XYZ file of C-alpha atoms in Angstrom:
307
model
C 11.971 28.947 11.219
C 14.658 27.725 13.606
C 18.229 27.591 12.276
C 19.946 24.172 12.284
C 23.567 23.053 11.639
C 22.442 20.146 9.496
C 19.451 17.995 8.585
C 18.797 14.265 8.417
C 16.165 11.779 7.236
C 15.924 8.408 8.893
C 14.144 6.231 6.318
C 11.867 3.412 7.383
C 13.955 0.253 7.723
C 13.157 -2.398 5.106
C 11.518 -5.474 6.580
C 12.982 -8.520 5.000
C 11.265 -11.008 7.299
C 7.620 -12.092 7.635
C 4.852 -9.370 7.521
C 3.923 -10.214 11.147
C 7.381 -8.909 12.213
C 7.120 -5.666 10.203
C 6.419 -3.615 13.311
C 9.898 -4.375 14.552
C 11.386 -2.605 11.552
C 8.916 0.266 11.884
C 9.433 0.487 15.626
C 13.236 0.645 15.230
C 12.865 3.446 12.680
C 10.534 5.463 14.851
C 12.658 4.994 17.927
C 15.712 6.300 16.047
C 13.668 9.282 14.842
C 12.508 9.964 18.419
C 16.027 9.787 19.882
C 17.887 11.735 17.274
C 15.182 14.416 17.247
C 16.394 15.336 20.759
C 19.535 16.870 19.196
C 18.608 20.524 19.231
C 20.753 21.809 16.312
C 19.982 18.839 14.074
C 16.816 19.035 11.930
C 15.324 15.529 11.737
C 12.595 14.929 9.188
C 9.488 13.537 10.921
C 8.018 10.128 10.256
C 5.210 11.643 8.168
C 7.843 12.863 5.677
C 9.908 9.788 5.451
C 6.867 7.499 5.240
C 6.375 8.658 1.644
C 9.514 6.666 0.706
C 8.487 3.514 2.529
C 8.618 0.531 0.159
C 9.586 2.885 -2.689
C 12.632 2.896 -4.969
C 14.405 6.261 -4.936
C 18.102 7.247 -5.075
C 19.810 9.049 -2.192
C 19.990 12.228 -4.284
C 16.281 12.085 -5.178
C 15.369 11.639 -1.452
C 17.750 14.372 -0.259
C 16.310 16.773 -2.892
C 12.788 16.044 -1.944
C 13.385 16.222 1.835
C 16.144 18.892 1.767
C 18.588 16.964 4.022
C 22.327 16.626 4.363
C 22.315 13.068 5.711
C 20.147 9.923 5.207
C 19.976 6.812 7.337
C 18.697 3.623 5.714
C 18.724 -0.049 6.678
C 17.058 -3.384 6.766
C 15.807 -5.704 9.505
C 15.555 -9.435 9.258
C 14.067 -11.682 12.036
C 14.237 -15.462 11.891
C 12.868 -17.233 14.951
C 14.538 -15.420 17.845
C 17.462 -14.032 15.839
C 17.680 -10.420 14.750
C 19.912 -8.995 12.051
C 20.027 -5.253 11.325
C 22.104 -3.561 8.565
C 22.226 0.271 8.749
C 24.094 3.010 6.938
C 24.558 6.785 7.272
C 24.876 8.492 3.872
C 26.534 11.828 3.578
C 24.891 13.745 0.617
C 27.677 16.341 0.218
C 30.318 13.622 -0.004
C 28.033 11.382 -2.042
C 29.332 8.499 0.097
C 28.524 6.295 3.102
C 29.856 8.034 6.226
C 29.183 5.044 8.541
C 27.636 1.600 8.299
C 27.392 -1.484 10.595
C 25.641 -4.836 10.951
C 24.168 -6.253 14.128
C 23.534 -9.903 14.762
C 21.718 -10.334 18.035
C 18.905 -12.154 19.691
C 15.481 -10.503 19.297
C 15.461 -9.723 23.083
C 18.504 -7.470 22.486
C 16.593 -5.077 20.115
C 16.875 -2.311 22.640
C 20.666 -2.717 22.845
C 20.729 -2.491 19.041
C 18.709 0.743 19.203
C 21.219 2.152 21.662
C 24.182 1.226 19.540
C 22.779 2.548 16.287
C 21.537 5.867 17.796
C 24.879 6.381 19.609
C 26.938 5.572 16.454
C 25.014 8.028 14.309
C 25.198 10.796 16.885
C 28.929 10.140 17.447
C 29.585 10.179 13.663
C 27.647 13.444 13.125
C 29.358 14.995 16.172
C 32.652 14.753 14.383
C 31.644 17.529 12.036
C 28.810 19.197 14.013
C 28.736 20.388 17.613
C 26.215 18.683 19.910
C 25.766 19.606 23.508
C 26.517 17.020 26.190
C 22.842 17.362 27.354
C 21.526 16.623 23.816
C 23.829 13.571 23.462
C 22.604 12.259 26.842
C 18.932 12.824 25.846
C 19.481 10.863 22.592
C 20.472 7.819 24.708
C 17.126 7.881 26.655
C 15.212 4.777 25.630
C 11.456 4.405 25.652
C 11.312 1.033 27.295
C 13.368 -2.048 28.056
C 10.440 -4.375 28.041
C 10.099 -6.242 24.635
C 6.511 -7.309 25.317
C 5.462 -3.737 26.116
C 7.222 -2.502 23.030
C 5.427 -5.063 20.836
C 2.050 -4.096 22.374
C 2.436 -0.415 21.672
C 3.530 -1.008 18.053
C 0.405 -3.146 17.714
C -1.633 -0.198 19.104
C -0.233 2.097 16.382
C -1.184 -0.422 13.755
C -4.689 -0.591 15.118
C -5.246 3.209 15.550
C -3.838 4.002 12.085
C -6.606 1.980 10.395
C -8.678 4.633 8.480
C -11.403 2.162 7.597
C -12.960 1.606 11.002
C -14.845 3.918 13.383
C -12.606 5.706 15.896
C -14.501 4.227 18.895
C -14.120 0.657 17.655
C -10.379 1.251 17.098
C -10.009 2.787 20.506
C -11.679 -0.137 22.215
C -9.361 -2.522 20.397
C -6.223 -0.627 21.335
C -6.902 0.391 24.904
C -6.384 -3.046 26.435
C -2.996 -3.360 24.649
C -1.848 -0.033 26.042
C -3.053 -0.894 29.553
C -1.120 -4.156 29.413
C 1.989 -2.342 28.219
C 1.781 0.000 31.263
C 1.494 -2.990 33.548
C 4.636 -4.396 32.019
C 6.473 -1.055 32.207
C 5.100 1.679 34.374
C 7.624 4.197 33.012
C 6.816 3.692 29.265
C 5.834 7.192 28.042
C 4.518 5.983 24.682
C 2.166 3.600 26.478
C 0.612 6.377 28.492
C 0.364 8.629 25.381
C -1.284 5.848 23.365
C -3.781 5.026 26.163
C -4.687 8.728 26.410
C -5.273 8.763 22.646
C -7.561 5.749 22.950
C -9.643 7.411 25.604
C -9.891 10.481 23.456
C -10.867 8.562 20.351
C -13.671 6.816 22.220
C -15.716 10.037 22.248
C -14.531 11.896 19.155
C -18.095 11.994 17.694
C -20.047 11.785 20.942
C -22.079 14.362 22.861
C -20.870 15.244 26.324
C -21.557 12.615 28.976
C -20.281 11.613 32.380
C -18.217 8.875 30.794
C -16.710 11.291 28.251
C -15.835 13.741 30.949
C -14.137 11.031 33.000
C -12.228 9.650 30.017
C -11.067 13.186 28.981
C -9.808 13.840 32.551
C -8.119 10.492 32.620
C -6.512 11.188 29.230
C -5.103 14.479 30.431
C -3.481 12.800 33.503
C -2.055 10.037 31.185
C -0.569 12.618 28.843
C 0.983 14.443 31.766
C 2.508 11.183 32.971
C 3.875 10.407 29.499
C 5.638 13.874 29.525
C 7.016 13.178 32.987
C 8.847 10.143 31.610
C 9.652 11.609 28.219
C 9.430 15.509 27.967
C 9.882 15.300 24.205
C 6.861 13.037 23.589
C 5.066 14.764 20.656
C 1.848 12.778 20.962
C 1.433 13.571 24.673
C 2.232 17.233 24.031
C -0.490 17.360 21.359
C -3.020 15.626 23.610
C -2.578 18.215 26.376
C -3.720 20.742 23.728
C -6.436 18.874 21.873
C -8.229 17.114 24.695
C -9.300 20.329 26.448
C -10.239 21.778 23.012
C -12.423 18.785 22.136
C -13.948 18.900 25.622
C -14.721 22.627 25.281
C -16.324 22.039 21.888
C -18.554 19.337 23.283
C -19.712 21.660 26.049
C -20.285 24.727 23.898
C -24.007 24.934 24.485
C -23.834 24.286 28.243
C -24.009 26.814 31.060
C -20.216 26.484 31.471
C -19.461 28.112 28.069
C -18.027 31.289 29.586
C -15.632 29.336 31.757
C -14.064 28.089 28.617
C -12.441 31.479 27.837
C -9.669 30.886 30.420
C -9.050 27.376 29.008
C -8.935 28.755 25.409
C -6.166 31.165 26.526
C -4.363 28.411 28.457
C -4.361 25.866 25.668
C -3.483 28.457 23.011
C -0.305 29.292 25.037
C 0.502 25.559 25.073
C -0.056 25.365 21.366
C 2.304 28.273 20.762
C 5.011 26.698 22.981
C 4.639 23.367 21.157
C 5.049 24.991 17.739
C 8.196 26.667 18.988
C 9.473 23.375 20.339
C 8.657 21.413 17.141
C 8.927 24.194 14.505
C 9.449 21.830 11.519
C 7.130 19.092 12.513
C 4.267 18.471 9.995
C 2.528 16.616 12.829
C 2.346 19.812 14.896
C 1.415 21.957 11.913
C -1.574 19.710 11.390
C -2.314 19.674 15.131
C -2.157 23.484 15.058
C -4.666 23.639 12.145
C -7.048 21.269 13.912
C -6.691 23.216 17.209
C -7.354 26.642 15.813
C -10.328 25.357 13.817
C -11.788 24.015 17.116
C -11.048 27.222 18.907
C -12.697 29.259 16.205
C -15.901 27.137 16.686
C -15.763 27.587 20.453
C -15.163 31.318 20.491
C -17.763 31.894 17.754
C -20.333 30.007 19.840
C -19.439 32.177 22.908
C -19.789 35.347 20.884
C -23.180 34.158 19.571
C -24.482 33.306 23.095
C -23.380 36.747 24.359
């Protein structure tokens, strides 16, 4: 496991406005996680870990003990009409005290400026006792999008795709138009490309191979590559470039092209290894790894059987 100078958990911001605005609080949290995760020697607990404490009552010490972190960020978001208020604090576990806190009263259209200020303030405060590289600090300032409508659309996509009660194809068909519109609004929005790729993959999760499935798989790979062009640290796009070829190979396992899959197996396994090294403490990538190697076992087993 990689060595880190310190660890931090960024808890989901409490939404103290209407439910329809909850995705702003979630989106702010996830953007902070994304940005601060770019600091190489700071271990940031992923969203899957901190989600366990969403809407839960727990003390700082209980959370730090459970997540094994040195720092915790918590806050609240309130939206009334076009007005945005954010309160946020950085808690130092060792000192048992708040190391930094601030309040922001802005217009809703300024949410990206608020993200910049909060991320920069947290990084600057931690940099007083830790040593961050200039490159890492610059990377933490890289924002996903400046378009508020595109941002809203992608957060709506996540809400749709995270619904476990509906068929994946139905969810994909609902989400794809939102992602496509987000790209039209901001052609450099990495998350939008990654979500659109996910939608195209989910359309055929349970399908046999078809011309449409092949086209959508190829389109999804290009979309994931484009997402990584704009954000080299995008976890979803990194995972897609591993899983999409694996799902495609599994779907084609009984075709005449089975033996051609051996090269792709090697290529995607190398990508998987690099991704695990890049995100060594990510439960998301541990789960992706488990899924990938299960798929590869099926594929290679079928090839052995056909031989």
